[in-house]
Amino acid sequence: MIKTPDDYLNKPLDKETFSEGVTKLIKRLSYTKSLDECFKFYIEDYQVGFVIPKLAEQLLNYPEVFIIQNRRCILNPDLKTFQERTNSVERILLDLKSKNVLKSLDGWRDEHYFVRQSFNSEPLMSLERAAVHMFGIKAYGCHINGYIKKDGEYLIWIARRSKTKQTYPHMLDNFVAGGISAGLGIIECAKKELEEEAGLPLELCSKLKSVDAISYCFENDMGIHMEGEFVFDLKLPIDFEPKNQDGEVDCFYLMNINQVKNAILSDEFKLNSAIVTLNFLMRKSLVNPDEPLNYYQILENIHKPGL
């Protein structure tokens, strides 16, 4: 269902206001105050994440799997195979979930992400999605900007997440977005999400364009978010109307650029999706290097190296 985003209509937004709002957005994106308190997470000789202290405290009860010492959390080297590691950690997480000691595990997905040294390296194990940020594992996703051009002007499709989503319920989001589950290819993930979230027919999926990859790190009450997003643009027909198929989207808005700028500065927009949208505006010269005033800082904070 398409709705009119009345909250963003006709709201003036000058350069100074936009610059101030984007500065706050970037501060939220790069907030890592507690990172130094985390335990570096190692598998074999590779650091693959940052274990938050409240998780490390619980893992002390499972020395057969986790060795906690010298501000490090080391997966027991006796667990040598992908499956041994995956099964052992899963057993512990299910035990912690049953004890209700870590809130993040309430959002259990029965969906796994690969754990690896880098995106192209061999997976060392896989991990339940709900636990990824507690271990500070780098997670990857696909974000797709859906837009049209009408009378020479850009209009961007923005989704509102379902109220029943495990994370960030009812917040504004990109046209389509989704995490790359273990074993799923990048393009495969993007097309799957386009079909499920927006009901996109196959012939329109073929117009998908890979345009960027962004990476960043921030923390919140769920843990350390080490994330990389493959960014796509998709120019849609003017008469196309997205129709959600999987119940994860409440509705879609078709916003003009002024509405989009106001939206990404609001508390309603999911943080990483707001950054993907800002990235779109920058690439399309819908904002320029003098607007916002911290243009270079934005680029530094959305293209951060890994561990």
XYZ file of C-alpha atoms in Angstrom:
307
model
C 0.000 0.000 0.000
C 1.315 3.464 -0.919
C 0.879 6.247 1.592
C 1.693 9.944 1.524
C 4.503 10.835 3.968
C 2.697 13.884 5.308
C 5.215 14.388 8.107
C 7.845 15.301 5.509
C 5.757 17.510 3.211
C 6.690 21.170 2.755
C 9.165 21.177 5.639
C 11.904 23.719 4.859
C 15.467 22.404 5.003
C 18.325 24.832 4.439
C 21.981 23.885 3.995
C 22.940 24.579 7.622
C 20.057 22.503 9.012
C 20.861 19.610 6.690
C 24.580 19.790 7.538
C 23.852 19.732 11.276
C 21.485 16.792 10.889
C 23.950 14.772 8.828
C 26.687 15.462 11.403
C 24.486 13.887 14.092
C 23.764 10.955 11.799
C 27.473 10.294 11.226
C 28.177 10.530 14.966
C 25.580 7.817 15.575
C 27.053 5.699 12.796
C 30.597 5.909 14.190
C 29.743 5.628 17.922
C 32.076 2.944 19.334
C 32.634 4.096 22.905
C 32.737 0.569 24.348
C 34.859 -1.080 21.654
C 38.013 -0.991 23.810
C 36.131 -2.873 26.541
C 35.301 -5.759 24.222
C 37.214 -9.033 23.996
C 38.858 -9.637 20.638
C 37.343 -12.782 19.164
C 39.724 -15.272 17.531
C 39.246 -18.417 15.482
C 42.546 -20.113 14.703
C 44.962 -17.176 14.295
C 42.360 -14.813 12.856
C 40.577 -12.046 14.681
C 37.011 -12.221 13.404
C 35.111 -9.999 15.836
C 34.665 -8.250 19.189
C 32.798 -10.019 21.994
C 30.832 -7.630 24.179
C 31.604 -7.917 27.929
C 28.167 -9.197 28.996
C 28.496 -12.073 26.515
C 32.100 -12.803 27.534
C 30.919 -13.081 31.143
C 28.438 -15.781 30.119
C 30.956 -17.618 27.926
C 33.199 -18.180 30.953
C 30.715 -20.944 31.828
C 31.622 -22.878 28.675
C 35.438 -23.379 28.801
C 35.207 -26.435 26.542
C 34.322 -24.083 23.676
C 35.537 -20.593 24.616
C 38.849 -19.610 26.207
C 38.661 -16.172 27.826
C 42.029 -14.633 28.686
C 44.020 -11.420 28.232
C 41.032 -9.516 26.791
C 40.662 -12.226 24.190
C 37.894 -14.699 23.486
C 39.385 -17.664 21.644
C 37.369 -20.469 20.113
C 38.840 -23.728 21.414
C 41.448 -24.852 18.828
C 40.342 -28.467 19.361
C 37.271 -27.526 17.306
C 38.935 -27.884 13.940
C 36.177 -28.108 11.351
C 33.494 -25.704 10.139
C 30.723 -28.001 11.391
C 32.293 -28.684 14.801
C 32.609 -24.962 15.475
C 29.136 -24.147 14.209
C 27.447 -26.910 16.210
C 29.350 -26.197 19.433
C 28.586 -22.480 19.427
C 24.954 -23.092 18.444
C 24.509 -25.424 21.414
C 25.790 -22.757 23.790
C 23.658 -20.012 22.282
C 20.536 -22.157 22.574
C 21.396 -22.801 26.214
C 21.828 -19.061 26.852
C 18.570 -18.368 25.023
C 16.721 -20.845 27.256
C 18.109 -19.062 30.316
C 16.943 -15.680 28.985
C 20.160 -13.906 30.012
C 20.872 -12.044 26.754
C 18.117 -9.943 25.223
C 19.539 -10.088 21.694
C 18.806 -13.812 21.535
C 15.076 -13.087 21.875
C 15.203 -12.227 18.172
C 16.373 -15.712 17.169
C 15.982 -16.119 13.382
C 17.080 -19.691 12.593
C 19.234 -17.987 9.975
C 23.017 -18.161 9.841
C 25.745 -15.793 8.665
C 29.220 -16.932 7.695
C 32.102 -16.075 10.036
C 35.325 -15.446 8.123
C 38.440 -13.328 8.118
C 37.258 -11.333 5.097
C 34.358 -11.510 2.680
C 36.219 -13.601 0.119
C 38.045 -15.897 2.540
C 36.977 -19.429 3.424
C 34.212 -19.530 6.089
C 35.482 -20.683 9.471
C 31.993 -21.384 10.834
C 28.469 -19.989 10.655
C 26.589 -18.187 13.410
C 22.948 -17.507 14.247
C 22.028 -14.054 12.952
C 20.668 -12.862 16.307
C 24.103 -13.394 17.883
C 26.246 -11.798 15.192
C 26.456 -8.338 16.789
C 27.163 -9.750 20.264
C 30.267 -11.352 18.753
C 31.065 -8.239 16.697
C 31.205 -10.370 13.549
C 31.251 -8.461 10.280
C 27.860 -8.960 8.640
C 27.056 -8.253 5.014
C 23.872 -7.240 3.268
C 22.329 -5.930 0.062
C 20.585 -2.532 -0.001
C 18.678 -1.399 -3.060
C 17.649 2.155 -3.892
C 14.493 2.038 -5.983
C 13.713 5.286 -7.791
C 11.957 6.870 -10.742
C 12.608 10.021 -12.766
C 9.573 12.103 -13.580
C 9.783 15.416 -15.441
C 13.538 15.371 -14.847
C 13.161 15.016 -11.057
C 14.171 12.058 -8.876
C 11.543 10.361 -6.710
C 12.722 7.625 -4.336
C 10.794 4.662 -2.980
C 11.129 4.356 0.807
C 9.751 1.370 2.733
C 8.259 1.320 6.227
C 9.129 -1.884 8.028
C 6.452 -4.080 9.546
C 5.546 -3.587 13.193
C 6.345 -7.274 13.768
C 9.980 -7.170 12.566
C 12.418 -8.577 15.155
C 14.659 -5.542 14.714
C 13.826 -1.883 14.071
C 10.056 -2.452 13.791
C 8.010 0.136 11.851
C 11.060 2.225 10.957
C 11.776 3.703 7.535
C 14.058 1.669 5.301
C 15.487 1.453 1.813
C 13.238 0.263 -1.019
C 14.577 -3.265 -0.462
C 17.275 -4.549 1.902
C 18.359 -7.846 3.384
C 21.239 -9.670 5.017
C 23.351 -12.126 3.028
C 22.715 -15.474 4.688
C 25.324 -18.234 4.718
C 25.653 -19.765 1.276
C 23.726 -17.022 -0.547
C 25.335 -15.088 -3.407
C 25.213 -11.282 -3.541
C 23.060 -10.946 -6.667
C 21.014 -13.959 -5.581
C 20.292 -12.203 -2.274
C 19.360 -8.920 -3.987
C 16.917 -10.567 -6.399
C 15.402 -12.710 -3.639
C 14.731 -9.622 -1.518
C 13.303 -7.701 -4.489
C 10.793 -10.468 -5.091
C 9.869 -11.004 -1.433
C 9.766 -7.406 -0.231
C 8.515 -5.516 -3.284
C 6.981 -8.142 -5.590
C 9.337 -7.162 -8.381
C 8.909 -9.139 -11.633
C 11.937 -10.891 -13.093
C 12.307 -8.527 -16.055
C 12.728 -5.542 -13.709
C 15.256 -7.411 -11.531
C 17.508 -7.599 -14.598
C 17.871 -3.791 -14.513
C 19.599 -3.917 -11.121
C 22.891 -1.971 -11.075
C 25.730 -2.541 -8.609
C 27.005 0.943 -7.692
C 28.977 0.884 -4.434
C 29.922 -0.989 -1.286
C 29.937 0.787 2.057
C 31.334 -0.331 5.401
C 31.106 1.082 8.908
C 31.156 0.213 12.592
C 28.915 1.415 15.413
C 27.478 0.085 18.651
C 24.085 -0.005 20.304
C 22.411 -2.134 22.978
C 22.532 -5.152 20.616
C 26.314 -5.082 20.375
C 29.020 -4.082 17.911
C 27.810 -3.612 14.347
C 30.664 -4.350 11.960
C 28.833 -4.194 8.663
C 29.399 -4.107 4.937
C 26.604 -3.349 2.477
C 26.559 -4.019 -1.248
C 24.621 -1.096 -2.707
C 22.458 -1.285 -5.817
C 20.366 1.224 -7.731
C 17.234 0.250 -9.619
C 15.442 2.673 -11.917
C 11.779 1.682 -11.982
C 8.933 2.438 -14.393
C 6.893 5.475 -13.422
C 3.735 3.386 -13.079
C 5.319 0.609 -10.976
C 3.822 0.077 -7.514
C 5.717 -2.200 -5.086
C 3.675 -4.881 -3.335
C 5.169 -6.633 -0.321
C 4.969 -10.432 -0.410
C 6.499 -11.620 2.870
C 4.833 -9.425 5.492
C 8.041 -7.579 6.367
C 6.994 -4.206 4.900
C 3.997 -2.224 6.133
C 3.860 0.220 3.212
C 5.908 2.155 0.661
C 6.286 5.910 0.200
C 7.303 7.648 -3.014
C 9.252 10.691 -1.802
C 10.702 13.716 -3.529
C 14.263 14.718 -2.654
C 13.306 17.282 -0.022
C 11.138 14.690 1.717
C 13.953 12.154 1.545
C 16.439 14.595 3.107
C 14.051 15.283 5.957
C 13.353 11.577 6.380
C 16.988 10.486 6.726
C 17.535 13.096 9.445
C 14.538 11.853 11.423
C 14.700 9.296 14.221
C 12.353 7.131 12.165
C 14.932 5.999 9.596
C 16.919 2.809 10.263
C 20.474 4.087 10.692
C 22.373 2.073 8.083
C 19.553 2.520 5.553
C 19.622 6.276 6.083
C 23.330 6.177 5.211
C 22.663 4.155 2.046
C 20.085 6.752 1.027
C 22.503 9.594 1.752
C 25.077 7.759 -0.366
C 22.534 7.722 -3.232
C 21.986 11.475 -2.922
C 25.737 12.094 -3.019
C 26.352 9.855 -6.020
C 23.511 11.437 -7.999
C 24.767 14.971 -7.154
C 21.531 15.623 -5.282
C 23.768 16.950 -2.547
C 27.158 18.457 -3.412
C 30.495 18.764 -1.547
C 29.391 22.066 -0.010
C 26.131 20.584 1.250
C 26.527 19.158 3.811
C 29.636 20.916 5.068
C 31.129 17.639 6.390
C 30.990 15.842 3.022
C 34.496 14.360 3.328
C 33.838 13.089 6.859
C 30.786 11.230 5.565
C 32.875 9.448 2.932
C 35.490 8.471 5.545
C 32.873 6.987 7.837
C 31.003 4.929 5.233
C 34.097 3.378 3.656
C 35.965 2.089 6.691
C 38.446 -0.793 6.421
C 37.831 -4.094 8.209
C 39.419 -5.393 11.411
